[in-house]
């Protein structure tokens, strides 16, 4: 039996999560973490959250979210997760909960159901083979998981494969090839270092040219509050960035992204910025870095040359649910 969310189910859902979702590498839940991710999120909607009851016992949990302010939010609802007990009833639970989610999205005027990294309900997961090093969000559904298989069987299409990449920073050194690129770029007047308003103009023009509203918000705020940002500049004008340089409590180096102004591509600035970003994280005491990128993204090669390796793959997925 499927019922919509009530807070009285929280303890059973947390226990279900810790028994089953953790098998796919997700971080364990406690009450505080569950509330922070789900029920206290401004995108949480009890009518878009369900539990499956078997003889009064919670055997599955499903949550999605919507928001017109989200990317694609005017046409799409986001699937955050479905977690079910691993028994013969699991396929029916997946199918039933997906149908409930899709019907809810349609009732809200949505035409698509998405499993996508723009979902604001972020699910942290552990990097395999490490001592609980974690990434702060899942950029899709883990490839090969039971949920991934259920989505495929229920007519969801893979849109892209996201490679989750990892680097332990302890022994990182800027490669000599990058140092050589940096010297060559310097011959054309380019410099790479931390943003300093005494030497650099504000990065507003660069961020506007890159056209990413999340970067515009976070990088501009970091530059304004002296949070380190690695900048490529030409005569004091920022033409590329990497950062901000933030150490999370887990020891992970977190950054929003890397971008180079289209008019200044072709000088190796992207790979220089990235290596200097890794060095900056090492300087502030970050233990490791993790990130994700599309399997067909040319930036994958930049990360690999810096020593990153792919540790897990995620699929972004979509289903058209209404005409």
Coordinates of C-alpha atoms in Angstrom, one line a residue:
X1 CA 0.0 0.0 0.0
X2 CA 1.3 3.4 -1.0
X3 CA 0.7 6.4 1.4
X4 CA 1.9 10.0 1.3
X5 CA 4.4 11.2 3.8
X6 CA 3.8 11.6 7.5
X7 CA 6.6 12.4 10.0
X8 CA 5.8 9.3 12.0
X9 CA 7.4 7.2 9.3
X10 CA 10.8 8.9 9.6
X11 CA 12.5 6.4 11.9
X12 CA 11.5 3.4 9.8
X13 CA 12.7 5.2 6.6
X14 CA 16.0 6.0 8.2
X15 CA 16.5 2.4 9.2
X16 CA 15.5 1.3 5.6
X17 CA 18.0 3.8 4.1
X18 CA 20.8 2.5 6.3
X19 CA 20.1 -1.1 5.5
X20 CA 19.7 -0.7 1.7
X21 CA 20.7 2.7 0.2
X22 CA 24.1 2.4 1.8
X23 CA 24.8 -0.7 -0.4
X24 CA 25.0 1.7 -3.3
X25 CA 27.5 3.8 -1.4
X26 CA 25.2 6.5 0.0
X27 CA 26.1 8.0 3.3
X28 CA 24.2 6.8 6.3
X29 CA 21.3 8.8 7.6
X30 CA 20.4 10.0 11.1
X31 CA 17.5 12.2 12.1
X32 CA 19.4 15.4 11.7
X33 CA 20.8 14.5 8.2
X34 CA 17.4 13.2 7.0
X35 CA 15.7 16.4 8.0
X36 CA 18.4 18.6 6.4
X37 CA 18.2 16.7 3.1
X38 CA 14.5 16.0 2.9
X39 CA 11.8 17.3 5.3
X40 CA 13.4 20.7 6.1
X41 CA 14.3 21.4 2.5
X42 CA 12.3 24.3 1.0
X43 CA 11.5 22.0 -1.9
X44 CA 10.1 19.2 0.3
X45 CA 6.4 18.4 -0.5
X46 CA 4.6 15.7 1.5
X47 CA 2.4 15.1 -1.5
X48 CA 5.5 14.2 -3.6
X49 CA 6.9 11.8 -1.0
X50 CA 5.6 8.3 -0.3
X51 CA 6.2 5.2 1.8
X52 CA 5.1 1.7 0.8
X53 CA 3.6 -0.3 3.7
X54 CA 3.5 -4.0 3.9
X55 CA 1.3 -5.1 6.9
X56 CA 1.9 -1.7 8.4
X57 CA 5.7 -1.9 8.0
X58 CA 7.7 0.5 5.8
X59 CA 9.3 -1.4 3.0
X60 CA 10.0 1.4 0.5
X61 CA 10.5 5.2 0.4
X62 CA 10.2 7.6 -2.5
X63 CA 10.8 11.3 -2.7
X64 CA 10.8 13.8 -5.6
X65 CA 10.6 17.6 -5.8
X66 CA 9.5 20.4 -8.1
X67 CA 10.2 24.1 -8.3
X68 CA 9.7 26.5 -11.1
X69 CA 13.0 28.3 -10.1
X70 CA 15.0 25.1 -10.8
X71 CA 16.7 24.4 -14.1
X72 CA 14.0 22.8 -16.3
X73 CA 11.6 23.4 -13.4
X74 CA 8.9 24.8 -15.5
X75 CA 8.5 21.5 -17.4
X76 CA 10.1 18.9 -15.2
X77 CA 9.9 17.2 -11.8
X78 CA 12.9 15.7 -10.2
X79 CA 13.2 12.1 -8.8
X80 CA 15.4 12.2 -5.7
X81 CA 15.4 8.6 -4.7
X82 CA 13.5 5.4 -4.3
X83 CA 14.8 3.0 -1.7
X84 CA 13.1 -0.4 -1.2
X85 CA 13.7 -3.6 0.7
X86 CA 15.6 -6.1 -1.4
X87 CA 13.1 -8.9 -1.8
X88 CA 10.7 -10.3 -4.4
X89 CA 8.4 -7.4 -4.0
X90 CA 11.0 -4.8 -5.0
X91 CA 10.1 -4.6 -8.8
X92 CA 6.4 -3.9 -8.0
X93 CA 7.4 -1.2 -5.4
X94 CA 9.6 0.6 -7.9
X95 CA 6.9 0.5 -10.6
X96 CA 4.2 1.6 -8.2
X97 CA 6.2 4.4 -6.6
X98 CA 7.4 5.7 -10.0
X99 CA 3.8 5.7 -11.3
X100 CA 2.7 7.7 -8.2
X101 CA 5.6 10.2 -8.7
X102 CA 4.8 10.7 -12.4
X103 CA 1.1 11.2 -11.7
X104 CA 2.0 13.8 -9.1
X105 CA 4.3 15.6 -11.5
X106 CA 1.6 15.6 -14.2
X107 CA -0.9 17.1 -11.8
X108 CA 1.5 19.9 -11.2
X109 CA 1.8 20.6 -14.9
X110 CA 5.1 18.9 -15.5
X111 CA 5.9 17.0 -18.8
X112 CA 9.1 15.3 -17.8
X113 CA 10.5 13.3 -14.9
X114 CA 14.2 13.8 -14.4
X115 CA 17.1 12.2 -12.6
X116 CA 19.6 15.0 -12.8
X117 CA 22.4 16.8 -10.9
X118 CA 20.3 20.0 -10.6
X119 CA 18.1 18.3 -8.0
X120 CA 18.4 20.5 -4.9
X121 CA 18.0 17.5 -2.5
X122 CA 21.6 16.5 -2.5
X123 CA 22.6 12.9 -1.5
X124 CA 26.1 12.4 -0.2
X125 CA 28.0 9.2 -1.0
X126 CA 31.3 7.6 -0.1
X127 CA 34.2 7.3 -2.6
X128 CA 34.8 3.5 -3.0
X129 CA 38.1 2.3 -1.5
X130 CA 38.6 5.2 0.8
X131 CA 38.3 5.9 4.5
X132 CA 34.8 7.4 4.2
X133 CA 35.9 10.2 1.9
X134 CA 32.6 11.5 0.6
X135 CA 31.2 13.6 -2.3
X136 CA 28.4 16.0 -1.3
X137 CA 25.8 15.0 -4.0
X138 CA 25.0 12.3 -6.5
X139 CA 24.9 13.6 -10.1
X140 CA 22.3 11.0 -11.1
X141 CA 21.5 7.4 -10.3
X142 CA 24.4 4.9 -9.7
X143 CA 24.9 2.9 -12.9
X144 CA 24.2 -0.8 -12.2
X145 CA 22.1 -0.2 -9.1
X146 CA 18.7 -1.7 -8.6
X147 CA 17.1 1.8 -9.0
X148 CA 19.0 2.3 -12.3
X149 CA 17.7 -1.1 -13.5
X150 CA 14.1 -0.2 -12.4
X151 CA 14.2 3.1 -14.2
X152 CA 15.3 1.4 -17.5
X153 CA 12.5 -1.2 -17.1
X154 CA 10.0 1.6 -16.6
X155 CA 10.8 3.5 -19.8
X156 CA 13.4 6.0 -18.5
X157 CA 16.1 6.8 -21.0
X158 CA 19.7 7.5 -20.2
X159 CA 20.6 11.0 -21.2
X160 CA 24.3 11.0 -20.2
X161 CA 26.9 9.2 -18.1
X162 CA 28.6 11.2 -15.4
X163 CA 32.0 10.1 -14.3
X164 CA 32.7 10.7 -10.6
X165 CA 36.4 11.4 -10.2
X166 CA 38.7 11.5 -7.2
X167 CA 42.2 12.6 -6.3
X168 CA 44.0 12.2 -2.9
X169 CA 46.0 15.4 -2.5
X170 CA 48.8 14.3 -0.2
X171 CA 51.4 13.8 -2.9
X172 CA 50.1 16.1 -5.6
X173 CA 52.6 18.2 -7.6
X174 CA 51.9 20.5 -10.5
X175 CA 53.1 18.5 -13.5
X176 CA 56.1 19.8 -15.4
X177 CA 54.0 19.8 -18.6
X178 CA 51.7 22.3 -16.9
X179 CA 54.6 24.5 -15.7
X180 CA 55.8 24.5 -19.3
X181 CA 52.3 25.6 -20.5
X182 CA 52.3 28.3 -17.9
X183 CA 55.6 29.7 -19.1
X184 CA 54.3 29.7 -22.6
X185 CA 51.1 31.5 -21.6
X186 CA 53.2 34.0 -19.7
X187 CA 54.9 34.9 -23.0
X188 CA 51.5 36.1 -24.2
X189 CA 50.9 38.2 -21.0
X190 CA 48.8 35.7 -19.1
X191 CA 49.3 35.2 -15.3
X192 CA 47.6 32.5 -13.1
X193 CA 47.3 33.0 -9.3
X194 CA 44.9 33.8 -6.5
X195 CA 42.5 36.7 -7.0
X196 CA 43.7 39.9 -5.4
X197 CA 41.6 43.0 -5.9
X198 CA 44.8 45.1 -5.6
X199 CA 46.0 43.5 -8.8
X200 CA 42.9 42.3 -10.6
X201 CA 39.7 43.9 -11.8
X202 CA 36.5 42.3 -10.6
X203 CA 35.5 39.1 -12.5
X204 CA 32.1 40.3 -13.5
X205 CA 32.8 40.6 -17.2
X206 CA 34.3 37.1 -17.3
X207 CA 31.4 35.5 -15.4
X208 CA 28.9 37.3 -17.6
X209 CA 30.7 35.9 -20.7
X210 CA 30.6 32.4 -19.3
X211 CA 26.8 32.6 -18.8
X212 CA 26.5 30.3 -15.8
X213 CA 24.2 31.9 -13.2
X214 CA 25.5 29.6 -10.4
X215 CA 29.1 30.7 -11.2
X216 CA 28.1 34.3 -11.3
X217 CA 26.6 34.1 -7.8
X218 CA 29.3 32.0 -6.1
X219 CA 32.4 33.3 -7.7
X220 CA 31.4 36.9 -7.4
X221 CA 30.5 36.4 -3.7
X222 CA 33.9 34.6 -3.1
X223 CA 35.8 37.4 -4.7
X224 CA 33.9 40.0 -2.7
X225 CA 34.6 38.2 0.6
X226 CA 38.2 37.2 0.2
X227 CA 37.5 33.5 -0.2
X228 CA 40.3 32.3 -2.5
X229 CA 39.6 31.9 -6.2
X230 CA 42.3 31.0 -8.7
X231 CA 42.3 33.5 -11.6
X232 CA 43.9 33.6 -15.0
X233 CA 44.4 37.2 -16.0
X234 CA 45.7 39.3 -18.8
X235 CA 47.0 42.7 -17.7
X236 CA 44.9 42.5 -14.6
X237 CA 41.6 41.5 -16.4
X238 CA 40.3 38.1 -15.3
X239 CA 39.9 35.8 -18.3
X240 CA 39.5 32.5 -16.5
X241 CA 38.8 31.1 -13.0
X242 CA 38.9 28.0 -10.9
X243 CA 37.3 27.7 -7.5
X244 CA 36.3 28.9 -5.0
X245 CA 38.9 27.2 -2.8
X246 CA 36.9 25.8 0.1
X247 CA 37.7 23.0 2.5
X248 CA 34.7 21.1 3.7
X249 CA 34.5 19.6 7.2
X250 CA 35.0 16.1 5.6
X251 CA 38.4 17.2 4.3
X252 CA 37.2 17.5 0.7
X253 CA 38.2 20.4 -1.4
X254 CA 35.0 21.8 -2.9
X255 CA 34.8 24.1 -5.9
X256 CA 32.0 25.4 -8.1
X257 CA 33.8 25.0 -11.5
X258 CA 36.4 26.1 -14.0
X259 CA 35.8 28.5 -16.9
X260 CA 37.9 30.3 -19.5
X261 CA 36.6 33.3 -21.5
X262 CA 35.9 32.1 -25.1
X263 CA 38.1 34.8 -26.5
X264 CA 41.1 33.5 -24.5
X265 CA 40.9 29.7 -25.2
X266 CA 43.8 27.9 -26.9
X267 CA 46.5 29.0 -24.4
X268 CA 46.2 26.0 -22.1
X269 CA 44.6 28.1 -19.3
X270 CA 42.0 25.5 -18.3
X271 CA 44.6 22.8 -17.5
X272 CA 46.8 25.4 -15.8
X273 CA 43.9 26.7 -13.7
X274 CA 43.0 23.2 -12.6
X275 CA 46.4 22.2 -11.5
X276 CA 46.9 25.4 -9.6
X277 CA 43.4 24.8 -8.0
X278 CA 44.6 21.4 -6.8
X279 CA 47.7 23.1 -5.4
X280 CA 45.6 25.7 -3.6
X281 CA 43.5 23.0 -2.0
X282 CA 46.6 21.3 -0.8
X283 CA 47.8 24.6 0.7
X284 CA 44.7 25.0 2.8
X285 CA 44.8 21.4 4.1
X286 CA 42.2 19.7 2.0
X287 CA 42.8 15.9 2.0
X288 CA 41.2 15.1 -1.3
X289 CA 39.1 16.4 -4.2
X290 CA 36.2 14.8 -6.0
X291 CA 34.1 16.0 -8.9
X292 CA 32.0 14.7 -11.7
X293 CA 32.0 15.4 -15.4
X294 CA 30.3 13.9 -18.5
X295 CA 32.0 10.9 -20.0
X296 CA 32.2 12.8 -23.3
X297 CA 33.4 16.1 -21.8
X298 CA 36.9 17.1 -23.1
X299 CA 37.6 18.3 -19.5
X300 CA 37.8 14.6 -18.5
X301 CA 41.3 14.5 -20.0
X302 CA 42.4 17.6 -18.0
X303 CA 41.3 15.8 -14.8
X304 CA 43.0 12.6 -15.8
X305 CA 46.3 14.4 -16.6
X306 CA 46.2 15.9 -13.1
X307 CA 46.0 12.4 -11.6
X308 CA 42.2 12.0 -11.1
X309 CA 40.6 8.6 -11.6
X310 CA 37.0 7.7 -12.2
X311 CA 35.7 5.9 -9.1
X312 CA 32.0 5.6 -9.9
X313 CA 29.6 6.3 -12.8
X314 CA 26.1 7.8 -12.6
X315 CA 23.3 8.1 -15.2
X316 CA 21.2 11.1 -15.8
X317 CA 17.8 9.9 -17.0
X318 CA 14.5 11.3 -18.3
X319 CA 11.0 10.1 -19.1
X320 CA 8.4 12.0 -21.0
X321 CA 5.3 11.8 -18.9
X322 CA 2.8 14.0 -20.6
X323 CA 2.2 15.5 -24.1

